Amino acid sequence: MRDLVLVLGDQLDLDAAAFDGFDASRDAVWMAEVGEESTHVWSSQPRIALFLAAMRHFAENLHEAGWPMHYRRLDDPATLGSLGAQLVHDIARLRPSRVVLTHPGDWRVLQALQAATAAQGVPLDVREDRHFFTTPAEFAAHAATRGDRGLRMEFFYREQRERFGILMEGREPLGGRWNFDTENRRAFSSDGPGFDLPQPPRFAPDAITREVISLVRERFGGHPGRLDSFAWPLTRSQALQALQAFVTERLPLFGPYQDAMWPGEPWLYHAQLSAALNLKLLNPREVIAAAEAATRAGRVPLASGEGFIRQILGWREYVRGIYWTGMPGYASLNALDAHEPLPAWYWTGETDMACLRDAITQTLEHGYAHHIQRLMVTGLYALLLGVEPSQVHGWYLSVYVDAVEWVELPNTLGMSQYADGGLMASKPYAASGQYIARQSPHCRGCRYQPQQRTGERACPFTTLYVDFLVRHETRLSGNPRMTGPLQQLRQLPDDERRRIRTQAAQIREDQSRAPSVEPDPTAARHAR
């Protein structure tokens, strides 16, 4: 064998650089399902099923095309427990001259594969992941040009718009503006999104996926989440169907309602394409091209088209740059010195706070929540409570089907928890319960009142928000974007501050007393 070409679970792309020069007479593909990828964090059942089913569909396509394949299944008793151990074993058995790999999306995985090939004395050719618009080196060069001005996504995004000619008219942005955020913050009226809300395509499990679902239920039944409604796109053809449906049916109203929430409506006008993108079933260029074409043709308002393209060309590329320029140290950042435990009900949804109950229940059911639910509900509460950032990171990486560490970690530690001290976001995304009341009807049916800071019916978000400002007043006083909130804080009478701090302390004590929800040790044992 000449080359053993490694394909990881988030690299399901025949155009990947690892396949350049592939010769079926001399090379072979290697894929492995190993228990550690489901147990290094307590991965939810939907997340495990998505990766395994997508991998098996991709391998089936390669097999049908006649590509030489070495595929290790999780339910094969001979399969070892980790990627590194399995690769060491298979290099010794197959004796390739070289191992070829597209750059992984996880620093931990890269280290394991480098160690495995080094242990066997086989060269490892790690190739740039050209799925993305920018490389880590290009992002590092951008960061260097910013210097003392600091990194900001907005400026990076504008550079990419100009560089790739996306939504541009000559040297100017289409419509004369770079940013339409002010148009894209609407909430639904009291009637909600309405009965004509288009539903995204759902893909009924085929034989391969049903087999995976049975395996996950057997091996990982103690893990969080459910599989009753599992219907994600798992192949390239399904992903393309999902893209077309989104651009045609939901993108026109995505912009104005992208920050809105509604109980029992997990999808709304969102794309649900992030998992397909992160598995590499879709290329971001084709996704952006479809959105831009619809925008230029007048089928999609510019505010919606720009708002969606910003998520991919801006945030998605930006967080990857933050990740690879900051790892491995980025993962341990904790700028706000937060050390509270993650509440146990994050794994069950059993809380009397209506917004959190809805977001977490939906997450466990589908492995999905949209960006405002993640940032301004589950993430916001953890930030205000003062949860250890690594625990928040572990939860997000565990429960969402689109979670790969390169994209999840900076979004969680930087954007949501401000653990990087402002590298990712210009200020903490801290708010009271009144933000949630503006963007959703959750507070109408909740026992807590978002405008109350103390008392039995005080919203914990609101109490903890003021407490957050008090605890971090000195740290945040130099941030110009925090001037308004801190000025309002200083107008609070001392006795009101004391009552708020006392109630916040009680909330933390009550959370810490709640029974813990521990990972099922038998799940990890069965996986091995």
XYZ file of C-alpha atoms in Angstrom:
528
model
C 0.000 0.000 0.000
C 1.194 3.500 -0.844
C -1.187 5.876 0.987
C -3.638 5.165 3.778
C -6.109 8.053 3.502
C -7.813 8.858 6.796
C -11.379 10.162 6.692
C -12.772 11.423 9.995
C -16.437 11.663 10.886
C -16.593 15.372 10.028
C -14.733 15.006 6.687
C -17.354 13.412 4.435
C -16.252 15.205 1.287
C -14.914 13.579 -1.860
C -13.320 16.891 -2.822
C -11.209 16.960 0.342
C -7.485 17.520 -0.105
C -6.729 14.084 1.363
C -8.092 12.520 -1.851
C -5.813 14.510 -4.167
C -3.842 12.017 -6.227
C -5.763 9.031 -4.853
C -4.961 5.877 -6.829
C -7.344 3.001 -6.179
C -4.686 0.495 -7.300
C -2.204 1.624 -4.631
C -4.135 3.568 -1.948
C -6.966 2.844 0.470
C -9.418 4.778 2.638
C -9.470 4.290 6.421
C -12.451 5.149 8.623
C -13.118 4.091 12.197
C -16.016 4.280 14.636
C -14.475 4.267 18.104
C -16.043 4.599 21.512
C -13.850 7.449 22.725
C -15.407 9.860 20.225
C -18.740 9.370 21.999
C -17.430 9.269 25.552
C -14.612 11.839 25.878
C -17.586 14.116 26.479
C -20.996 12.669 27.378
C -22.257 12.858 23.799
C -25.990 12.874 23.301
C -27.696 10.080 21.416
C -28.703 12.337 18.469
C -25.112 13.552 18.080
C -23.670 10.025 18.145
C -26.285 8.766 15.687
C -25.706 11.645 13.278
C -21.965 11.057 13.020
C -22.157 7.257 12.797
C -25.008 7.205 10.264
C -23.394 9.855 8.068
C -20.068 7.984 8.167
C -21.717 4.715 7.159
C -23.585 6.331 4.282
C -20.359 7.933 3.028
C -18.457 4.634 3.311
C -21.250 2.850 1.449
C -20.941 5.321 -1.417
C -17.175 4.772 -1.593
C -17.670 1.009 -1.519
C -20.203 1.145 -4.358
C -17.745 3.251 -6.368
C -15.095 0.551 -5.942
C -12.730 2.475 -3.637
C -10.535 0.273 -1.423
C -11.803 0.719 2.108
C -10.796 -0.285 5.627
C -13.776 0.558 7.848
C -13.914 -0.261 11.550
C -17.421 -0.451 12.997
C -18.191 0.268 16.607
C -20.090 -3.019 16.966
C -17.119 -5.067 15.705
C -15.607 -6.734 18.809
C -12.128 -6.248 17.342
C -12.485 -2.464 17.148
C -10.299 -0.658 19.669
C -11.475 2.186 21.883
C -9.746 5.236 20.402
C -8.709 6.610 17.031
C -5.059 6.590 18.033
C -5.050 2.985 19.227
C -6.990 1.805 16.194
C -4.673 3.610 13.788
C -1.544 2.170 15.436
C -3.018 -1.309 15.101
C -4.048 -0.876 11.472
C -0.758 0.711 10.366
C 1.044 -2.349 11.722
C -1.362 -4.602 9.832
C -1.577 -2.702 6.527
C 1.984 -1.284 6.390
C 1.286 1.835 4.296
C 4.189 3.984 3.103
C 2.384 7.112 4.195
C -0.757 8.263 6.027
C -2.672 11.156 4.466
C -5.141 13.328 6.343
C -7.125 16.497 5.778
C -6.502 18.800 8.748
C -8.881 17.730 11.570
C -11.342 20.052 13.250
C -10.284 19.032 16.752
C -6.877 19.714 18.321
C -7.181 16.589 20.504
C -7.732 14.368 17.459
C -4.804 15.909 15.576
C -2.474 15.201 18.506
C -3.687 11.596 18.763
C -3.172 10.882 15.059
C 0.238 12.540 15.013
C 1.275 10.414 17.998
C -0.053 7.230 16.372
C 1.843 7.680 13.116
C 5.006 8.743 14.947
C 4.817 5.614 17.102
C 4.780 3.484 13.947
C 7.429 5.542 12.163
C 5.138 6.330 9.232
C 5.042 9.817 7.667
C 1.821 11.778 8.183
C 0.830 14.192 5.413
C -1.646 16.688 6.949
C -3.249 18.717 4.170
C -5.009 22.057 4.366
C -8.786 21.847 4.703
C -9.917 23.758 1.622
C -13.552 23.402 2.646
C -13.065 26.777 4.337
C -12.598 30.156 2.686
C -9.586 31.020 4.843
C -6.692 29.102 6.328
C -5.475 29.408 9.923
C -2.333 31.092 8.573
C -4.408 33.674 6.735
C -6.407 34.351 9.873
C -3.198 34.756 11.878
C -2.002 37.287 9.283
C -5.291 39.178 9.631
C -4.901 39.180 13.420
C -1.387 40.572 13.078
C -2.637 43.487 10.988
C -5.169 44.373 13.687
C -2.418 44.841 16.265
C -3.471 46.881 19.290
C -6.913 47.524 17.793
C -7.869 43.948 18.661
C -9.769 41.333 16.713
C -13.362 41.995 15.708
C -15.470 39.762 13.520
C -17.054 42.705 11.689
C -13.769 43.841 10.155
C -12.738 40.280 9.291
C -16.131 39.722 7.627
C -15.828 42.860 5.519
C -12.381 41.784 4.364
C -13.767 38.433 3.237
C -16.680 40.070 1.430
C -14.215 42.206 -0.537
C -11.723 39.392 -1.075
C -14.283 36.968 -2.516
C -16.644 39.498 -4.096
C -19.664 38.338 -2.140
C -22.652 40.719 -1.952
C -20.538 43.441 -3.518
C -21.127 46.082 -6.184
C -17.640 46.902 -7.316
C -15.787 47.977 -4.190
C -18.964 48.801 -2.260
C -21.294 46.471 -0.361
C -24.554 45.602 -2.089
C -27.215 48.017 -0.891
C -24.619 50.465 0.408
C -24.327 48.810 3.837
C -22.235 46.015 5.294
C -24.590 45.139 8.113
C -28.360 44.848 8.459
C -28.467 43.713 12.083
C -30.843 46.508 13.102
C -33.493 45.067 10.756
C -32.939 41.537 11.984
C -34.028 41.632 15.627
C -37.797 41.368 15.459
C -39.933 39.240 17.746
C -43.132 37.535 16.668
C -46.457 39.198 17.373
C -48.753 37.718 20.003
C -50.072 35.328 17.338
C -46.662 33.750 16.914
C -45.125 32.538 13.656
C -48.521 31.375 12.336
C -49.837 28.163 10.847
C -48.115 28.726 7.503
C -44.634 28.410 9.011
C -42.748 26.249 6.483
C -41.286 23.118 8.004
C -37.824 21.968 6.965
C -37.493 18.658 5.126
C -37.061 15.719 7.451
C -35.414 12.535 6.213
C -36.911 9.303 7.484
C -34.225 6.861 8.613
C -33.306 4.247 6.009
C -31.933 0.785 6.789
C -28.415 2.076 7.509
C -29.680 4.786 9.844
C -32.134 2.464 11.600
C -29.261 0.069 12.293
C -27.241 2.951 13.789
C -30.173 4.097 15.919
C -30.510 0.581 17.338
C -26.778 0.483 18.051
C -26.822 3.852 19.796
C -29.800 2.876 21.937
C -28.058 -0.355 22.923
C -24.561 1.020 23.550
C -25.326 4.573 24.666
C -28.793 4.307 26.160
C -27.536 6.009 29.331
C -26.443 9.094 27.393
C -28.700 12.163 27.241
C -31.135 12.807 24.439
C -33.692 10.854 22.429
C -33.857 9.413 18.932
C -37.608 9.168 18.325
C -37.640 12.162 15.969
C -34.210 11.663 14.383
C -34.469 12.781 10.736
C -31.355 14.793 9.863
C -29.820 14.921 6.359
C -27.032 12.335 6.297
C -25.971 12.247 2.652
C -24.904 14.886 0.181
C -28.107 14.545 -1.833
C -30.202 15.028 1.301
C -28.110 18.014 2.336
C -28.625 19.624 -1.076
C -32.390 19.104 -0.719
C -32.275 20.780 2.677
C -30.321 23.722 1.261
C -32.746 24.252 -1.602
C -35.753 24.073 0.723
C -34.254 26.617 3.094
C -33.333 29.158 0.420
C -36.744 28.851 -1.231
C -39.049 28.612 1.781
C -37.447 30.068 4.904
C -34.539 32.339 4.019
C -36.831 35.252 2.976
C -37.995 35.636 6.601
C -34.856 34.360 8.296
C -33.409 37.846 8.718
C -36.095 39.667 10.676
C -36.917 36.678 12.892
C -33.471 35.122 13.417
C -33.402 36.297 17.057
C -37.024 35.363 17.835
C -38.131 32.396 19.925
C -41.463 30.606 20.218
C -42.357 27.727 22.590
C -42.598 24.338 20.941
C -41.243 25.611 17.601
C -37.641 24.435 17.295
C -37.059 25.252 13.621
C -38.812 28.562 12.836
C -37.030 30.195 9.852
C -33.579 28.785 10.612
C -31.567 26.762 8.119
C -30.650 23.617 10.072
C -27.691 23.312 7.694
C -24.898 23.619 10.258
C -24.615 19.866 10.829
C -24.418 19.159 7.084
C -21.835 21.924 6.693
C -19.748 20.689 9.609
C -19.829 17.099 8.336
C -18.648 18.588 4.973
C -21.690 17.265 3.126
C -22.166 20.846 1.945
C -19.515 23.312 0.855
C -19.905 26.835 2.268
C -19.270 28.293 -1.193
C -22.325 26.591 -2.668
C -24.439 27.567 0.341
C -23.420 31.218 0.079
C -23.807 31.167 -3.715
C -27.387 29.903 -3.408
C -28.278 32.570 -0.838
C -26.596 35.334 -2.823
C -28.275 34.319 -6.094
C -31.695 34.370 -4.437
C -30.919 37.764 -2.898
C -29.759 39.327 -6.165
C -32.794 37.894 -7.961
C -35.102 39.620 -5.490
C -36.511 36.396 -4.047
C -34.844 37.091 -0.693
C -34.628 40.524 0.990
C -31.085 41.841 1.278
C -31.317 41.983 5.086
C -32.099 38.242 5.200
C -29.506 37.269 2.616
C -26.773 39.323 4.265
C -27.708 38.124 7.751
C -27.417 34.494 6.684
C -24.213 34.929 4.671
C -22.666 36.752 7.636
C -23.141 33.598 9.748
C -21.089 31.501 7.307
C -18.528 33.836 5.739
C -18.171 35.853 8.940
C -18.762 33.954 12.157
C -17.998 30.423 10.925
C -14.651 31.369 9.423
C -13.818 33.700 12.315
C -14.339 31.160 15.089
C -12.190 28.628 13.255
C -9.397 31.183 13.096
C -9.765 31.922 16.811
C -9.642 28.200 17.590
C -6.510 27.281 15.653
C -4.551 30.379 16.614
C -5.464 29.924 20.285
C -5.232 26.186 20.935
C -4.410 24.398 23.105
C -4.382 27.164 25.714
C -7.706 28.633 24.585
C -9.638 25.707 26.059
C -8.534 26.523 29.614
C -9.316 30.261 29.597
C -11.490 31.563 32.428
C -11.236 35.359 32.423
C -14.213 35.852 34.751
C -12.892 33.331 37.300
C -16.135 31.327 37.150
C -16.220 28.079 39.114
C -19.856 27.153 39.810
C -20.997 23.653 38.754
C -23.293 23.243 35.768
C -26.833 22.691 37.090
C -27.849 19.040 36.819
C -31.068 19.951 35.013
C -29.081 21.025 31.948
C -29.014 17.281 31.194
C -32.762 16.758 31.737
C -34.605 20.035 31.134
C -36.351 19.664 34.500
C -36.481 23.320 35.587
C -39.327 25.679 36.375
C -37.829 28.437 34.200
C -39.956 28.235 31.063
C -37.387 29.475 28.554
C -34.686 27.101 29.772
C -37.092 24.176 29.986
C -38.177 24.716 26.372
C -34.647 25.208 24.992
C -33.149 22.220 26.821
C -36.079 19.877 26.142
C -35.838 20.755 22.454
C -32.064 20.237 22.539
C -32.391 16.778 24.051
C -35.137 15.832 21.595
C -33.470 17.023 18.391
C -29.834 17.781 19.224
C -30.600 21.305 18.063
C -31.343 24.827 19.252
C -30.907 27.995 17.242
C -28.222 30.559 17.991
C -30.277 32.829 20.279
C -31.456 29.900 22.379
C -27.819 28.847 22.774
C -26.386 32.321 23.376
C -29.164 34.137 25.226
C -30.938 31.338 27.119
C -28.755 28.347 28.028
C -25.479 30.227 27.593
C -26.718 33.389 29.283
C -27.902 31.553 32.385
C -24.561 29.746 32.745
C -22.708 33.055 32.337
C -24.790 34.848 34.976
C -24.653 31.911 37.375
C -20.850 31.811 37.027
C -20.474 28.236 35.765
C -16.978 26.899 35.136
C -16.435 27.532 31.382
C -15.013 24.069 30.763
C -18.251 22.532 32.045
C -20.332 24.739 29.757
C -18.049 23.788 26.863
C -18.454 20.101 27.683
C -22.241 20.422 27.662
C -22.422 22.216 24.320
C -19.988 19.780 22.715
C -22.058 16.895 24.067
C -25.617 17.807 23.144
C -25.641 19.465 19.707
C -25.474 17.463 16.489
C -23.474 20.211 14.763
C -20.844 20.411 17.512
C -17.249 19.981 16.362
C -14.717 21.537 18.697
C -13.274 24.090 16.245
C -16.651 25.818 16.006
C -18.200 24.986 19.364
C -15.344 25.954 21.700
C -14.842 29.613 20.657
C -18.587 30.156 20.438
C -19.022 28.796 23.960
C -15.965 30.061 25.826
C -15.590 33.318 23.918
C -18.976 34.446 22.660
C -21.221 32.946 25.318
C -19.125 32.833 28.489
C -16.645 35.690 27.862
C -13.971 33.365 29.212
C -11.394 34.714 26.759
C -11.768 38.225 28.207
C -13.029 39.811 24.991
C -11.004 38.179 22.234
C -14.122 36.779 20.597
C -16.757 39.336 21.665
C -16.423 43.023 22.477
C -18.483 42.671 25.662
C -20.146 39.961 27.734
C -23.510 38.924 26.285
C -25.185 39.552 29.636
C -28.850 40.508 29.936
C -31.768 40.265 32.327
C -34.938 38.243 31.884
C -36.475 41.196 30.107
C -34.451 40.401 26.987
C -36.107 36.972 26.863
C -39.496 38.600 27.437
C -38.923 40.855 24.410
C -37.881 38.027 22.104
C -40.392 35.360 23.137
C -43.636 34.703 25.030
C -41.907 32.345 27.483
C -42.314 34.720 30.416
C -46.119 34.855 30.081
C -46.477 31.281 31.260
C -43.546 31.254 33.674
C -43.808 31.478 37.450
C -41.125 34.192 37.439
C -41.499 37.851 36.506
C -38.652 39.236 34.370
C -38.964 42.780 35.737
C -38.548 41.663 39.364
C -35.061 41.438 40.867
C -35.927 40.177 44.366
C -38.731 38.226 45.976
C -40.331 34.833 45.356
C -41.367 35.669 41.806
C -38.148 37.425 40.803
C -36.732 36.029 37.565
C -33.405 34.289 38.273
C -32.024 35.777 35.053
C -32.786 39.283 36.314
C -31.456 38.689 39.815
C -28.284 37.065 38.516
C -27.792 39.770 35.877
C -27.524 42.523 38.468
C -25.354 40.272 40.618
C -23.115 39.649 37.579
C -22.624 43.399 37.130
C -21.818 43.855 40.811
C -19.308 41.003 40.847
C -17.531 42.191 37.718
C -17.990 45.963 38.036
C -14.284 46.686 38.388
C -13.282 44.292 35.605
C -15.818 45.725 33.146
C -15.515 49.392 34.028
C -13.016 50.029 31.247
C -15.257 48.556 28.545
C -17.097 51.380 26.725
C -19.923 49.037 25.714
C -20.666 48.388 29.401
C -20.918 52.066 30.366
C -24.728 52.182 30.273
C -25.381 49.047 32.361
C -22.763 50.033 34.927
C -24.183 53.559 35.251
C -27.606 52.048 35.975
C -26.010 49.701 38.501
C -24.446 52.611 40.388
C -27.872 54.166 40.836
C -29.079 51.173 42.845
C -29.355 51.851 46.606
C -26.957 49.830 48.739
C -29.763 47.935 50.482
C -31.186 46.865 47.104
C -27.764 45.626 46.064
C -27.480 43.607 49.256
C -30.901 42.001 48.744
C -30.003 41.080 45.169
C -26.641 39.621 46.196
C -28.325 37.600 48.946
C -30.945 36.213 46.572
C -28.300 35.406 43.947
C -26.284 33.524 46.563
C -29.395 31.535 47.459
C -29.967 30.633 43.818
C -26.417 29.293 43.581
C -26.762 27.355 46.807
C -30.032 25.796 45.635
C -28.431 24.807 42.316
C -25.462 23.190 44.033
C -27.732 21.160 46.317
C -29.678 19.639 43.422
C -28.953 15.956 42.725
C -26.225 15.573 40.142
C -26.717 13.812 36.823
C -23.660 11.702 36.146
C -22.580 10.040 32.883
C -23.558 6.369 32.789
C -20.283 4.460 33.345
C -21.690 1.380 31.605
C -22.063 3.365 28.377
C -18.328 4.010 28.189
C -17.574 0.391 29.091
C -19.859 -0.943 26.341
C -18.371 1.513 23.850
C -14.888 0.161 24.475
